[in-house]
mmCIF file with all atom_site columns, C-alpha atoms in Angstrom:
data_model
loop_
_atom_site.group_PDB
_atom_site.id
_atom_site.type_symbol
_atom_site.label_atom_id
_atom_site.label_alt_id
_atom_site.label_comp_id
_atom_site.label_asym_id
_atom_site.label_entity_id
_atom_site.label_seq_id
_atom_site.pdbx_PDB_ins_code
_atom_site.Cartn_x
_atom_site.Cartn_y
_atom_site.Cartn_z
_atom_site.occupancy
_atom_site.B_iso_or_equiv
_atom_site.pdbx_formal_charge
_atom_site.auth_seq_id
_atom_site.auth_comp_id
_atom_site.auth_asym_id
_atom_site.auth_atom_id
_atom_site.pdbx_PDB_model_num
ATOM 1  C CA . MET A 1 1  ? 26.690  2.005   -18.329 1.00 51.00 ? 1  MET A CA 1
ATOM 2  C CA . SER A 1 2  ? 28.491  -1.328  -18.495 1.00 52.00 ? 2  SER A CA 1
ATOM 3  C CA . ASP A 1 3  ? 27.050  -4.361  -20.297 1.00 51.00 ? 3  ASP A CA 1
ATOM 4  C CA . ILE A 1 4  ? 26.405  -6.057  -16.950 1.00 51.00 ? 4  ILE A CA 1
ATOM 5  C CA . HIS A 1 5  ? 24.351  -3.097  -15.708 1.00 51.00 ? 5  HIS A CA 1
ATOM 6  C CA . LYS A 1 6  ? 22.443  -2.892  -18.990 1.00 51.00 ? 6  LYS A CA 1
ATOM 7  C CA . LYS A 1 7  ? 21.511  -6.568  -18.828 1.00 51.00 ? 7  LYS A CA 1
ATOM 8  C CA . ARG A 1 8  ? 20.422  -6.284  -15.201 1.00 52.00 ? 8  ARG A CA 1
ATOM 9  C CA . HIS A 1 9  ? 18.317  -3.234  -16.006 1.00 51.00 ? 9  HIS A CA 1
ATOM 10 C CA . VAL A 1 10 ? 16.625  -5.032  -18.900 1.00 50.00 ? 10 VAL A CA 1
ATOM 11 C CA . ARG A 1 11 ? 15.990  -8.140  -16.809 1.00 54.00 ? 11 ARG A CA 1
ATOM 12 C CA . THR A 1 12 ? 14.510  -6.203  -13.895 1.00 55.00 ? 12 THR A CA 1
ATOM 13 C CA . SER A 1 13 ? 12.392  -3.950  -16.099 1.00 60.00 ? 13 SER A CA 1
ATOM 14 C CA . LEU A 1 14 ? 10.839  -6.971  -17.843 1.00 63.00 ? 14 LEU A CA 1
ATOM 15 C CA . SER A 1 15 ? 9.659   -8.285  -14.463 1.00 73.00 ? 15 SER A CA 1
ATOM 16 C CA . GLY A 1 16 ? 8.179   -4.913  -13.500 1.00 87.00 ? 16 GLY A CA 1
ATOM 17 C CA . LYS A 1 17 ? 10.818  -4.410  -10.837 1.00 88.00 ? 17 LYS A CA 1
ATOM 18 C CA . ARG A 1 18 ? 13.700  -1.990  -10.488 1.00 91.00 ? 18 ARG A CA 1
ATOM 19 C CA . ALA A 1 19 ? 16.873  -2.260  -8.472  1.00 90.00 ? 19 ALA A CA 1
ATOM 20 C CA . ILE A 1 20 ? 17.357  0.332   -5.730  1.00 91.00 ? 20 ILE A CA 1
ATOM 21 C CA . ASN A 1 21 ? 19.785  0.963   -2.897  1.00 92.00 ? 21 ASN A CA 1
ATOM 22 C CA . LEU A 1 22 ? 18.384  0.192   0.533   1.00 92.00 ? 22 LEU A CA 1
ATOM 23 C CA . SER A 1 23 ? 20.054  0.640   3.911   1.00 95.00 ? 23 SER A CA 1
ATOM 24 C CA . LEU A 1 24 ? 19.181  -1.816  6.671   1.00 96.00 ? 24 LEU A CA 1
ATOM 25 C CA . SER A 1 25 ? 20.515  -2.373  10.165  1.00 97.00 ? 25 SER A CA 1
ATOM 26 C CA . SER A 1 26 ? 23.386  -4.860  10.047  1.00 97.00 ? 26 SER A CA 1
ATOM 27 C CA . ASP A 1 27 ? 21.899  -7.131  12.699  1.00 97.00 ? 27 ASP A CA 1
ATOM 28 C CA . VAL A 1 28 ? 18.536  -7.282  10.904  1.00 97.00 ? 28 VAL A CA 1
ATOM 29 C CA . LEU A 1 29 ? 20.183  -7.994  7.566   1.00 96.00 ? 29 LEU A CA 1
ATOM 30 C CA . ASP A 1 30 ? 22.383  -10.731 9.060   1.00 97.00 ? 30 ASP A CA 1
ATOM 31 C CA . ALA A 1 31 ? 19.413  -12.401 10.795  1.00 98.00 ? 31 ALA A CA 1
ATOM 32 C CA . ALA A 1 32 ? 17.321  -12.273 7.612   1.00 97.00 ? 32 ALA A CA 1
ATOM 33 C CA . ARG A 1 33 ? 20.114  -13.852 5.600   1.00 97.00 ? 33 ARG A CA 1
ATOM 34 C CA . GLN A 1 34 ? 20.634  -16.584 8.207   1.00 98.00 ? 34 GLN A CA 1
ATOM 35 C CA . LEU A 1 35 ? 16.927  -17.414 7.957   1.00 98.00 ? 35 LEU A CA 1
ATOM 36 C CA . ASP A 1 36 ? 16.980  -17.353 4.130   1.00 97.00 ? 36 ASP A CA 1
ATOM 37 C CA . ILE A 1 37 ? 14.399  -14.559 4.065   1.00 97.00 ? 37 ILE A CA 1
ATOM 38 C CA . ASN A 1 38 ? 13.864  -13.002 0.646   1.00 96.00 ? 38 ASN A CA 1
ATOM 39 C CA . ILE A 1 39 ? 14.557  -9.402  1.643   1.00 96.00 ? 39 ILE A CA 1
ATOM 40 C CA . SER A 1 40 ? 13.316  -7.914  -1.619  1.00 95.00 ? 40 SER A CA 1
ATOM 41 C CA . GLN A 1 41 ? 10.018  -9.769  -1.385  1.00 95.00 ? 41 GLN A CA 1
ATOM 42 C CA . VAL A 1 42 ? 9.479   -8.861  2.265   1.00 97.00 ? 42 VAL A CA 1
ATOM 43 C CA . CYS A 1 43 ? 10.251  -5.192  1.597   1.00 96.00 ? 43 CYS A CA 1
ATOM 44 C CA . ASP A 1 44 ? 7.985   -5.146  -1.457  1.00 96.00 ? 44 ASP A CA 1
ATOM 45 C CA . ASN A 1 45 ? 5.091   -6.810  0.403   1.00 97.00 ? 45 ASN A CA 1
ATOM 46 C CA . TYR A 1 46 ? 5.389   -4.589  3.469   1.00 97.00 ? 46 TYR A CA 1
ATOM 47 C CA . LEU A 1 47 ? 5.697   -1.442  1.386   1.00 97.00 ? 47 LEU A CA 1
ATOM 48 C CA . ARG A 1 48 ? 2.514   -2.439  -0.461  1.00 97.00 ? 48 ARG A CA 1
ATOM 49 C CA . GLU A 1 49 ? 0.712   -2.728  2.898   1.00 98.00 ? 49 GLU A CA 1
ATOM 50 C CA . VAL A 1 50 ? 2.008   0.654   4.038   1.00 98.00 ? 50 VAL A CA 1
ATOM 51 C CA . ILE A 1 51 ? 0.964   2.254   0.730   1.00 98.00 ? 51 ILE A CA 1
ATOM 52 C CA . ARG A 1 52 ? -2.533  0.728   0.930   1.00 98.00 ? 52 ARG A CA 1
ATOM 53 C CA . TYR A 1 53 ? -2.931  1.977   4.511   1.00 98.00 ? 53 TYR A CA 1
ATOM 54 C CA . GLU A 1 54 ? -1.664  5.476   3.671   1.00 98.00 ? 54 GLU A CA 1
ATOM 55 C CA . GLN A 1 55 ? -3.881  5.721   0.567   1.00 98.00 ? 55 GLN A CA 1
ATOM 56 C CA . GLY A 1 56 ? -6.901  4.837   2.709   1.00 98.00 ? 56 GLY A CA 1
ATOM 57 C CA . ARG A 1 57 ? -5.893  7.343   5.376   1.00 98.00 ? 57 ARG A CA 1
ATOM 58 C CA . LYS A 1 58 ? -5.376  10.050  2.755   1.00 98.00 ? 58 LYS A CA 1
ATOM 59 C CA . TRP A 1 59 ? -8.748  9.265   1.115   1.00 98.00 ? 59 TRP A CA 1
ATOM 60 C CA . ARG A 1 60 ? -10.522 9.534   4.485   1.00 97.00 ? 60 ARG A CA 1
ATOM 61 C CA . GLU A 1 61 ? -8.683  12.773  5.208   1.00 97.00 ? 61 GLU A CA 1
ATOM 62 C CA . ASP A 1 62 ? -9.487  14.229  1.775   1.00 98.00 ? 62 ASP A CA 1
ATOM 63 C CA . HIS A 1 63 ? -13.173 13.252  2.080   1.00 98.00 ? 63 HIS A CA 1
ATOM 64 C CA . ALA A 1 64 ? -13.675 13.898  5.803   1.00 97.00 ? 64 ALA A CA 1
ATOM 65 C CA . GLU A 1 65 ? -15.910 16.912  5.178   1.00 97.00 ? 65 GLU A CA 1
ATOM 66 C CA . PHE A 1 66 ? -18.238 14.958  2.876   1.00 97.00 ? 66 PHE A CA 1
ATOM 67 C CA . ILE A 1 67 ? -18.336 11.968  5.234   1.00 96.00 ? 67 ILE A CA 1
ATOM 68 C CA . ALA A 1 68 ? -19.221 14.193  8.184   1.00 97.00 ? 68 ALA A CA 1
ATOM 69 C CA . ALA A 1 69 ? -21.977 15.911  6.166   1.00 97.00 ? 69 ALA A CA 1
ATOM 70 C CA . TYR A 1 70 ? -23.363 12.558  4.979   1.00 95.00 ? 70 TYR A CA 1
ATOM 71 C CA . ASN A 1 71 ? -23.333 11.141  8.508   1.00 95.00 ? 71 ASN A CA 1
ATOM 72 C CA . ALA A 1 72 ? -25.108 14.254  9.808   1.00 96.00 ? 72 ALA A CA 1
ATOM 73 C CA . THR A 1 73 ? -27.771 13.886  7.092   1.00 94.00 ? 73 THR A CA 1
ATOM 74 C CA . ILE A 1 74 ? -28.303 10.205  7.933   1.00 93.00 ? 74 ILE A CA 1
ATOM 75 C CA . GLU A 1 75 ? -28.541 11.021  11.633  1.00 93.00 ? 75 GLU A CA 1
ATOM 76 C CA . ALA A 1 76 ? -31.069 13.797  11.002  1.00 93.00 ? 76 ALA A CA 1
ATOM 77 C CA . GLU A 1 77 ? -33.140 12.120  8.264   1.00 91.00 ? 77 GLU A CA 1
ATOM 78 C CA . GLY A 1 78 ? -32.431 8.397   8.665   1.00 88.00 ? 78 GLY A CA 1
ATOM 79 C CA . LEU A 1 79 ? -31.402 6.031   5.898   1.00 87.00 ? 79 LEU A CA 1
ATOM 80 C CA . PRO A 1 80 ? -33.005 6.366   2.483   1.00 83.00 ? 80 PRO A CA 1
ATOM 81 C CA . LEU A 1 81 ? -35.810 3.787   2.052   1.00 82.00 ? 81 LEU A CA 1
ATOM 82 C CA . ASP A 1 82 ? -35.488 2.945   5.761   1.00 78.00 ? 82 ASP A CA 1
ATOM 83 C CA . GLU A 1 83 ? -39.264 2.890   6.179   1.00 76.00 ? 83 GLU A CA 1
ATOM 84 C CA . TRP A 1 84 ? -39.534 -0.014  3.706   1.00 81.00 ? 84 TRP A CA 1
ATOM 85 C CA . LYS A 1 85 ? -36.933 -2.355  5.200   1.00 76.00 ? 85 LYS A CA 1
ATOM 86 C CA . SER A 1 86 ? -38.318 -5.585  6.629   1.00 77.00 ? 86 SER A CA 1
ATOM 87 C CA . PHE A 1 87 ? -35.640 -6.397  9.209   1.00 72.00 ? 87 PHE A CA 1
#
């Protein structure tokens, strides 16, 4: 590894980020550059949203059986302490 690559790796690892290769459509890349869009930041932010969505979807999928059983119990028995609510 050259000195330049070592320095870049150290600098990016201190910020909690890593360099990767990413392929984008040429027209999208050109338009983003013309608009001074920070491509790394946009990709990072969007990927965070996608990850959050997918984690939620996976959690619901993994717990679907429990949720269905809980909902069936609530439908059959009502909410706990429901008889004491004042609204």
